[in-house]
Amino acid sequence: MGLDFSIIPKYMDIILLGVGWTVGITVAAALLSFVGGIIFAVIALYAPWLIRQPFRLTEWVFMGTPLLLQLFLIYFGLVQIGIDLPAFVAGIIGLGLHFAVYNSELIQTAILAVDKGQMEAARTLGLSRTQALRKVVIPQAVRAVIPPIGNNMIALLKDSALVSVIGVSELTLSAQRVIGKTYRPFEFYILAAAFYYVINLCMEWVQRKIERRISISR
Amino acid sequence: MDIDLMLKVYPFFLEAAWVTILLSVLTAILGLICGTLGAAARLSRFAVLRFLGAAYVSLFRGTPALIQLFILYFGGPQIGIQLDAFEAGVIGLGINAGAYMTETIRGAIIAIDKGQREAARTLGLSSWQATYKVILPQAARLMVRPLGVNLNMLIKATALVAAIAVVELTYTAQRYIGSTYKPFEMFLLAGVLYMIIIYVVGRGVAWLDRKVQIT
């Protein structure tokens, strides 16, 4: 069977819908991973020992096992404990938590790199420890960590293809559905790859913009 | 937690772990070959090779590995490439890992001070000799740790071949989750095995890194 790319326009609407889902899932999971990353970092650094240690162990497990395996755990595990979420919600939670752990690692390092004098000065000015963290230390840490987090977000986009395996109709699964009808895997997977590549380029562009902005205001 | 069930099925997970290890080893070898060629191309003095190297890195790092695997395994027969799932997994993941390793290897090489090459040339070494006898031995020391990170990612990426039904750890876990409805137990079994593999490899990389440092 040869190649025939002329078949693509007929199924473009299904593929474009998949693109929409992929972008939506990526954005939602990125936000979750960013907020989650900050919360995880604070827990890992400042929570009492009894919470901190088991938490770090969990983080370690999430960093040492494949995302695909974690998605199976979250999707089927939630069902097992009686929470029947739609697949895309489970996918967002899985992706978001996975990358929150990686973001947390970056943010922890950045928090520790913020000069101790900042915390001391804030405390001297009468801020509580929590206030000093929230208003002085974390904003500085987050700014320092935005470029590497951008890289994580691009990795997240690519890993969003994995949620097709738990039945989320994003770009990869949309391509699979069309292939099921047309028996043209090469054409449609190449098309899907091209869309991922374009989204990737857009994200890199945004990342560069943000980085430039940060470097100016410094 | 259903310990009895875990004891009953764990031999199957052990068997699958060997498949994951074999996949990782073969993928790592192919990745290193592709990475070395990619870095050589990116640092070549010929513009065409530099462009090809850059395109390889950009395309393979810019699209999901899962899609690359699908193109190779499902799309391959259309352009005359017939592979079984395991072969497609090794080749697909290896070429993908090679794109990441290209940047690691290239980064280590360009991190070596320009003066080293200049000094070698001044002492009468040819360009090739300067590369092989002066630059690469120093760059190799810098590569060990970041290649270790690539290796760690690669081991976890082998889980993707579950999607083309290679019976490795993640596929085994998926199958047993489906048949026993015990996701947590199956995750634990597979997860522990992954972490053992990654831990052992990590220790090996750290050992090698210490071994190659001069100080």
Coordinates of C-alpha atoms in Angstrom, one line a residue:
Chain A
M1 CA 0.0 0.0 0.0
G2 CA 1.5 3.3 -1.1
L3 CA 1.1 6.7 0.5
D4 CA -1.9 9.0 -0.2
F5 CA -1.9 12.3 1.6
S6 CA -4.8 13.6 -0.4
I7 CA -7.2 11.8 2.0
I8 CA -6.2 14.1 4.8
P9 CA -8.6 17.1 4.2
K10 CA -11.7 14.8 4.5
Y11 CA -10.9 13.9 8.1
M12 CA -9.3 17.2 9.1
D13 CA -12.2 18.2 11.4
I14 CA -11.7 15.2 13.6
I15 CA -7.9 15.9 13.8
L16 CA -8.5 19.6 14.6
L17 CA -10.8 18.7 17.4
G18 CA -8.1 16.5 18.7
V19 CA -5.6 19.4 18.5
G20 CA -8.1 21.4 20.6
W21 CA -8.2 18.7 23.2
T22 CA -4.5 18.4 23.3
V23 CA -4.0 22.1 23.8
G24 CA -6.7 22.2 26.5
I25 CA -5.3 19.2 28.4
T26 CA -1.8 20.6 28.1
V27 CA -2.8 24.0 29.5
A28 CA -4.9 22.6 32.3
A29 CA -2.2 20.1 33.3
A30 CA 0.5 22.8 33.1
L31 CA -1.4 25.1 35.4
L32 CA -2.0 22.2 37.8
S33 CA 1.6 21.2 37.7
F34 CA 2.7 24.8 38.4
V35 CA 0.5 25.4 41.4
G36 CA 1.1 21.8 42.6
G37 CA 4.8 22.3 42.1
I38 CA 4.9 25.3 44.4
I39 CA 2.7 23.5 47.1
F40 CA 4.8 20.4 46.9
A41 CA 8.0 22.4 47.2
V42 CA 6.8 24.1 50.3
I43 CA 5.7 20.8 51.8
A44 CA 9.0 19.1 50.9
L45 CA 11.0 21.9 52.5
Y46 CA 9.0 23.2 55.4
A47 CA 6.4 20.7 56.6
P48 CA 7.0 18.8 59.9
W49 CA 9.2 15.7 59.6
L50 CA 6.3 13.3 59.9
I51 CA 4.7 14.7 56.8
R52 CA 7.8 15.7 54.9
Q53 CA 9.5 12.3 54.8
P54 CA 6.6 10.2 53.5
F55 CA 5.9 13.0 51.1
R56 CA 9.5 12.9 49.8
L57 CA 9.2 9.2 49.4
T58 CA 6.1 9.6 47.3
E59 CA 7.9 12.2 45.1
W60 CA 10.7 9.8 44.7
V61 CA 8.4 7.1 43.5
F62 CA 6.8 9.4 41.0
M63 CA 10.2 10.4 39.6
G64 CA 11.4 6.8 39.4
T65 CA 8.5 5.2 37.5
P66 CA 7.1 5.8 34.0
L67 CA 4.3 8.3 33.5
L68 CA 2.3 5.7 31.6
L69 CA 2.3 3.4 34.6
Q70 CA 1.2 6.3 36.8
L71 CA -1.7 7.1 34.5
F72 CA -2.9 3.5 34.8
L73 CA -2.7 3.8 38.6
I74 CA -4.6 7.1 38.7
Y75 CA -7.3 6.2 36.2
F76 CA -8.1 2.7 37.4
G77 CA -7.2 3.5 41.1
L78 CA -9.7 6.3 41.3
V79 CA -12.4 4.0 39.9
Q80 CA -11.4 1.4 42.5
I81 CA -12.0 3.8 45.4
G82 CA -15.3 4.8 43.9
I83 CA -14.4 8.0 42.2
D84 CA -15.5 7.6 38.6
L85 CA -13.9 10.6 36.7
P86 CA -14.1 11.1 33.0
A87 CA -10.9 10.0 31.3
F88 CA -9.7 13.5 30.4
V89 CA -10.0 14.6 34.0
A90 CA -7.9 11.6 35.2
G91 CA -5.5 12.4 32.4
I92 CA -5.1 16.0 33.5
I93 CA -4.7 15.0 37.1
G94 CA -2.1 12.3 36.1
L95 CA -0.1 14.6 33.9
G96 CA -0.4 17.5 36.3
L97 CA 0.8 15.6 39.3
H98 CA 3.6 14.0 37.4
F99 CA 5.0 17.3 36.3
A100 CA 4.2 19.0 39.6
V101 CA 6.8 16.6 41.1
Y102 CA 9.4 17.6 38.5
N103 CA 8.5 21.4 39.0
S104 CA 8.7 20.9 42.7
E105 CA 12.3 19.7 42.4
L106 CA 13.2 22.9 40.5
I107 CA 11.3 25.2 42.8
Q108 CA 12.9 23.6 45.9
T109 CA 16.3 24.3 44.6
A110 CA 15.3 27.9 43.7
I111 CA 13.8 28.6 47.1
L112 CA 17.0 27.4 48.8
A113 CA 19.0 29.6 46.4
V114 CA 17.1 32.8 47.4
D115 CA 19.4 34.7 49.8
K116 CA 18.7 34.0 53.5
G117 CA 18.8 37.8 54.0
Q118 CA 15.5 38.1 52.2
M119 CA 13.7 36.0 54.7
E120 CA 15.5 37.7 57.6
A121 CA 14.7 41.1 56.3
A122 CA 11.0 40.2 55.8
R123 CA 10.8 38.8 59.3
T124 CA 12.5 41.9 60.7
L125 CA 9.9 44.0 58.9
G126 CA 7.2 42.2 60.9
L127 CA 6.0 39.6 58.3
S128 CA 5.2 36.1 59.7
R129 CA 7.2 33.1 58.3
T130 CA 4.3 32.2 56.1
Q131 CA 3.8 35.7 54.8
A132 CA 7.6 36.1 54.2
L133 CA 7.5 32.8 52.2
R134 CA 4.5 33.7 50.2
K135 CA 5.2 37.4 49.5
V136 CA 9.0 37.6 49.4
V137 CA 10.8 34.2 48.9
I138 CA 8.5 32.3 46.6
P139 CA 7.9 35.1 44.0
Q140 CA 11.7 35.4 43.6
A141 CA 12.2 31.6 43.5
V142 CA 9.5 31.2 40.9
R143 CA 10.9 33.9 38.7
A144 CA 14.4 32.2 38.7
V145 CA 12.8 28.9 37.8
I146 CA 10.6 29.9 34.9
P147 CA 13.0 28.9 32.0
P148 CA 13.5 25.3 33.2
I149 CA 9.8 25.0 34.0
G150 CA 9.1 26.1 30.4
N151 CA 11.2 23.0 29.3
N152 CA 9.0 20.8 31.5
M153 CA 5.9 22.2 30.0
I154 CA 7.1 21.3 26.5
A155 CA 7.8 17.8 27.8
L156 CA 4.3 17.8 29.2
L157 CA 2.8 18.6 25.7
K158 CA 4.6 15.6 24.3
D159 CA 3.7 13.4 27.2
S160 CA 0.0 14.4 26.8
A161 CA 0.0 11.9 23.9
L162 CA 0.1 9.2 26.6
V163 CA -3.4 9.9 27.8
S164 CA -4.7 8.5 24.5
V165 CA -3.9 5.1 26.2
I166 CA -6.6 5.7 28.8
G167 CA -9.1 6.8 26.2
V168 CA -8.9 10.6 26.1
S169 CA -9.8 11.7 22.6
E170 CA -6.9 14.1 22.1
L171 CA -4.7 14.4 19.0
T172 CA -3.1 10.9 19.2
L173 CA -6.4 9.1 19.8
S174 CA -8.2 11.2 17.1
A175 CA -5.5 10.1 14.7
Q176 CA -6.0 6.5 15.8
R177 CA -9.7 6.7 15.3
V178 CA -9.3 8.1 11.7
I179 CA -6.7 5.4 11.0
G180 CA -9.3 2.9 12.2
K181 CA -11.6 4.1 9.4
T182 CA -9.0 4.7 6.6
Y183 CA -6.2 2.2 7.3
R184 CA -3.7 4.9 6.6
P185 CA -1.5 5.0 9.7
F186 CA 1.5 6.6 8.1
E187 CA -0.3 9.6 6.7
F188 CA -2.3 10.4 9.8
Y189 CA 0.5 9.8 12.4
I190 CA 2.8 12.1 10.4
L191 CA 0.0 14.6 10.4
A192 CA -0.4 14.3 14.2
A193 CA 3.4 14.6 14.6
A194 CA 3.3 17.8 12.5
F195 CA 0.6 19.3 14.7
Y196 CA 2.6 18.4 17.8
Y197 CA 5.6 20.0 16.3
V198 CA 3.8 23.2 15.5
I199 CA 2.3 23.5 19.0
N200 CA 5.8 22.8 20.3
L201 CA 7.2 25.7 18.2
C202 CA 4.5 28.0 19.5
M203 CA 5.3 27.0 23.1
E204 CA 9.0 27.7 22.5
W205 CA 8.1 31.1 21.1
V206 CA 6.0 32.0 24.2
Q207 CA 8.8 30.7 26.4
R208 CA 11.4 33.0 24.7
K209 CA 9.0 36.0 25.1
I210 CA 8.5 35.3 28.8
E211 CA 12.2 34.8 29.4
R212 CA 13.1 38.1 27.6
R213 CA 10.5 39.9 29.7
I214 CA 11.9 38.5 32.9
S215 CA 15.5 39.4 32.0
I216 CA 14.5 43.0 31.3
S217 CA 12.7 43.6 34.5
R218 CA 15.7 42.3 36.4
Chain B
M1 CA -3.6 -4.6 50.1
D2 CA -3.9 -8.0 48.5
I3 CA -0.5 -9.6 49.4
D4 CA -1.5 -13.1 48.3
L5 CA -2.4 -11.9 44.8
M6 CA 0.9 -10.0 44.6
L7 CA 2.9 -13.1 45.6
K8 CA 1.0 -15.0 43.0
V9 CA 1.7 -12.7 40.1
Y10 CA 5.1 -11.4 40.9
P11 CA 7.0 -14.0 38.8
F12 CA 5.3 -12.6 35.7
F13 CA 6.5 -9.1 36.7
L14 CA 10.0 -10.4 37.2
E15 CA 10.0 -11.9 33.8
A16 CA 8.7 -8.7 32.3
A17 CA 11.4 -6.7 34.1
W18 CA 14.0 -8.6 32.1
V19 CA 12.3 -7.6 28.9
T20 CA 12.4 -4.0 30.2
I21 CA 16.1 -4.3 31.0
L22 CA 16.8 -5.9 27.5
L23 CA 14.9 -3.1 25.8
S24 CA 16.7 -0.5 27.8
V25 CA 20.2 -1.9 27.0
L26 CA 19.5 -2.2 23.3
T27 CA 17.9 1.2 23.2
A28 CA 20.8 2.8 25.0
I29 CA 23.3 1.3 22.6
L30 CA 21.4 2.4 19.6
G31 CA 20.8 5.8 21.2
L32 CA 24.5 6.3 21.8
I33 CA 25.3 5.4 18.2
C34 CA 22.7 7.8 16.9
G35 CA 23.8 10.5 19.5
T36 CA 27.4 10.2 18.5
L37 CA 26.6 10.5 14.8
G38 CA 24.2 13.3 15.5
A39 CA 26.7 15.2 17.5
A40 CA 29.4 14.7 14.8
A41 CA 26.9 16.0 12.2
R42 CA 26.0 19.0 14.3
L43 CA 29.7 19.9 14.8
S44 CA 30.7 19.1 11.2
R45 CA 32.3 21.7 9.0
F46 CA 29.8 20.9 6.3
A47 CA 26.6 23.0 6.4
V48 CA 24.5 20.2 5.0
L49 CA 25.5 17.8 7.8
R50 CA 25.0 20.5 10.4
F51 CA 21.5 21.2 9.0
L52 CA 20.6 17.4 9.0
G53 CA 21.9 17.1 12.5
A54 CA 19.8 20.1 13.7
A55 CA 16.7 18.8 11.9
Y56 CA 17.1 15.4 13.5
V57 CA 17.3 16.8 17.0
S58 CA 14.5 19.3 16.4
L59 CA 12.1 16.8 14.8
F60 CA 12.6 14.0 17.2
R61 CA 12.7 16.1 20.3
G62 CA 9.7 18.2 19.1
T63 CA 7.2 15.4 18.6
P64 CA 6.0 12.7 21.1
A65 CA 8.0 9.5 21.2
L66 CA 4.7 7.6 21.2
I67 CA 3.8 9.1 17.8
Q68 CA 7.2 8.3 16.5
L69 CA 6.8 4.7 17.6
F70 CA 3.3 4.5 16.0
I71 CA 4.7 5.9 12.7
L72 CA 7.4 3.3 12.7
Y73 CA 5.3 0.3 13.8
F74 CA 1.9 1.0 12.2
G75 CA 3.0 3.2 9.3
G76 CA 6.2 1.4 8.5
P77 CA 4.6 -1.4 6.4
Q78 CA 3.2 1.2 4.1
I79 CA 6.7 2.3 3.1
G80 CA 8.1 -1.2 3.1
I81 CA 9.4 -1.5 6.7
Q82 CA 8.1 -4.6 8.4
L83 CA 9.1 -4.8 12.1
D84 CA 7.8 -6.8 15.0
A85 CA 6.7 -4.8 18.0
F86 CA 10.0 -5.4 20.0
E87 CA 12.2 -4.4 17.0
A88 CA 10.0 -1.3 16.4
G89 CA 10.3 -0.4 20.1
V90 CA 14.1 -0.6 20.2
I91 CA 14.6 1.2 16.9
G92 CA 11.9 3.9 17.6
L93 CA 13.1 4.6 21.2
G94 CA 16.7 4.4 20.2
I95 CA 16.4 7.0 17.5
N96 CA 14.4 9.2 19.8
A97 CA 16.9 8.8 22.7
G98 CA 19.7 9.5 20.2
A99 CA 18.3 13.0 19.5
Y100 CA 18.5 13.8 23.3
M101 CA 22.0 12.3 23.5
T102 CA 23.2 14.3 20.5
E103 CA 22.7 17.5 22.5
T104 CA 24.3 16.0 25.6
I105 CA 27.4 14.9 23.6
R106 CA 27.6 18.1 21.6
G107 CA 27.3 20.1 24.8
A108 CA 30.2 18.3 26.4
I109 CA 32.4 18.8 23.4
I110 CA 31.7 22.5 23.0
A111 CA 32.3 22.9 26.7
I112 CA 36.0 22.1 26.2
D113 CA 38.1 25.2 26.0
K114 CA 39.0 26.3 22.5
G115 CA 42.6 26.8 23.6
Q116 CA 42.9 23.0 24.0
R117 CA 42.4 22.5 20.2
E118 CA 44.6 25.4 19.4
A119 CA 47.4 24.2 21.6
A120 CA 47.1 20.7 20.1
R121 CA 47.3 22.0 16.6
T122 CA 50.3 24.2 17.5
L123 CA 52.1 21.1 18.8
G124 CA 51.7 19.6 15.3
L125 CA 48.6 17.4 15.7
S126 CA 46.2 17.2 12.8
S127 CA 42.6 18.3 13.2
W128 CA 41.5 14.6 13.6
Q129 CA 44.2 13.9 16.1
A130 CA 43.4 16.9 18.1
T131 CA 39.7 15.8 18.2
Y132 CA 40.5 12.2 19.2
K133 CA 43.5 12.6 21.4
V134 CA 42.7 15.9 23.2
I135 CA 39.1 17.0 22.9
L136 CA 37.1 13.8 23.1
P137 CA 38.9 12.3 26.2
Q138 CA 38.2 15.5 28.1
A139 CA 34.6 15.8 26.8
A140 CA 33.9 12.1 27.7
R141 CA 34.4 13.0 31.4
L142 CA 31.9 15.7 31.2
M143 CA 29.4 13.5 29.4
V144 CA 29.0 10.7 31.9
R145 CA 26.6 12.5 34.3
P146 CA 24.2 14.0 31.7
L147 CA 24.2 10.8 29.7
G148 CA 23.1 9.2 33.0
V149 CA 20.1 11.5 33.0
N150 CA 19.4 10.5 29.4
L151 CA 19.6 6.9 30.4
N152 CA 17.2 7.4 33.3
M153 CA 14.7 9.0 31.0
L154 CA 15.2 6.3 28.4
I155 CA 14.4 3.5 30.9
K156 CA 11.2 5.1 31.9
A157 CA 10.4 5.8 28.2
T158 CA 10.6 2.0 27.5
A159 CA 7.1 1.9 29.1
L160 CA 5.7 3.4 25.8
V161 CA 6.2 0.1 24.0
A162 CA 3.3 -1.2 26.1
A163 CA 1.1 0.7 23.6
I164 CA 2.3 -1.5 20.8
A165 CA 1.9 -4.6 23.0
V166 CA 5.4 -5.5 23.9
V167 CA 5.1 -7.6 27.0
E168 CA 7.3 -5.5 29.3
L169 CA 6.7 -4.2 32.8
T170 CA 4.1 -1.6 32.1
Y171 CA 2.2 -3.8 29.7
T172 CA 2.2 -6.6 32.3
A173 CA 0.9 -4.2 35.0
Q174 CA -1.8 -2.9 32.6
R175 CA -2.9 -6.5 31.8
Y176 CA -3.1 -7.5 35.4
I177 CA -4.9 -4.3 36.4
G178 CA -7.4 -5.2 33.7
S179 CA -7.9 -8.8 35.0
T180 CA -7.7 -8.3 38.7
Y181 CA -9.0 -4.7 39.3
K182 CA -6.1 -4.1 41.7
P183 CA -4.4 -1.1 40.2
F184 CA -2.5 -0.1 43.4
E185 CA -1.0 -3.6 44.0
M186 CA 0.1 -3.9 40.3
F187 CA 1.5 -0.4 40.3
L188 CA 3.5 -1.3 43.4
L189 CA 4.9 -4.4 41.8
A190 CA 5.9 -2.8 38.6
G191 CA 7.0 0.5 40.3
V192 CA 9.4 -1.2 42.7
L193 CA 11.0 -3.1 39.8
Y194 CA 11.4 0.1 37.8
M195 CA 12.9 1.8 40.8
I196 CA 15.4 -1.0 41.4
I197 CA 16.5 -0.8 37.8
I198 CA 16.8 2.9 37.9
Y199 CA 18.6 2.9 41.2
V200 CA 21.1 0.3 40.1
V201 CA 21.8 2.2 36.8
G202 CA 22.1 5.5 38.8
R203 CA 24.7 4.0 41.1
G204 CA 26.6 2.6 38.1
V205 CA 26.6 6.0 36.5
A206 CA 27.8 7.7 39.7
W207 CA 30.5 5.1 40.0
L208 CA 31.7 5.6 36.4
D209 CA 31.5 9.4 36.9
R210 CA 33.8 9.2 40.0
K211 CA 36.1 6.8 38.1
V212 CA 36.7 9.1 35.1
Q213 CA 37.3 12.3 37.1
I214 CA 40.9 13.3 37.3
T215 CA 41.0 14.7 40.8

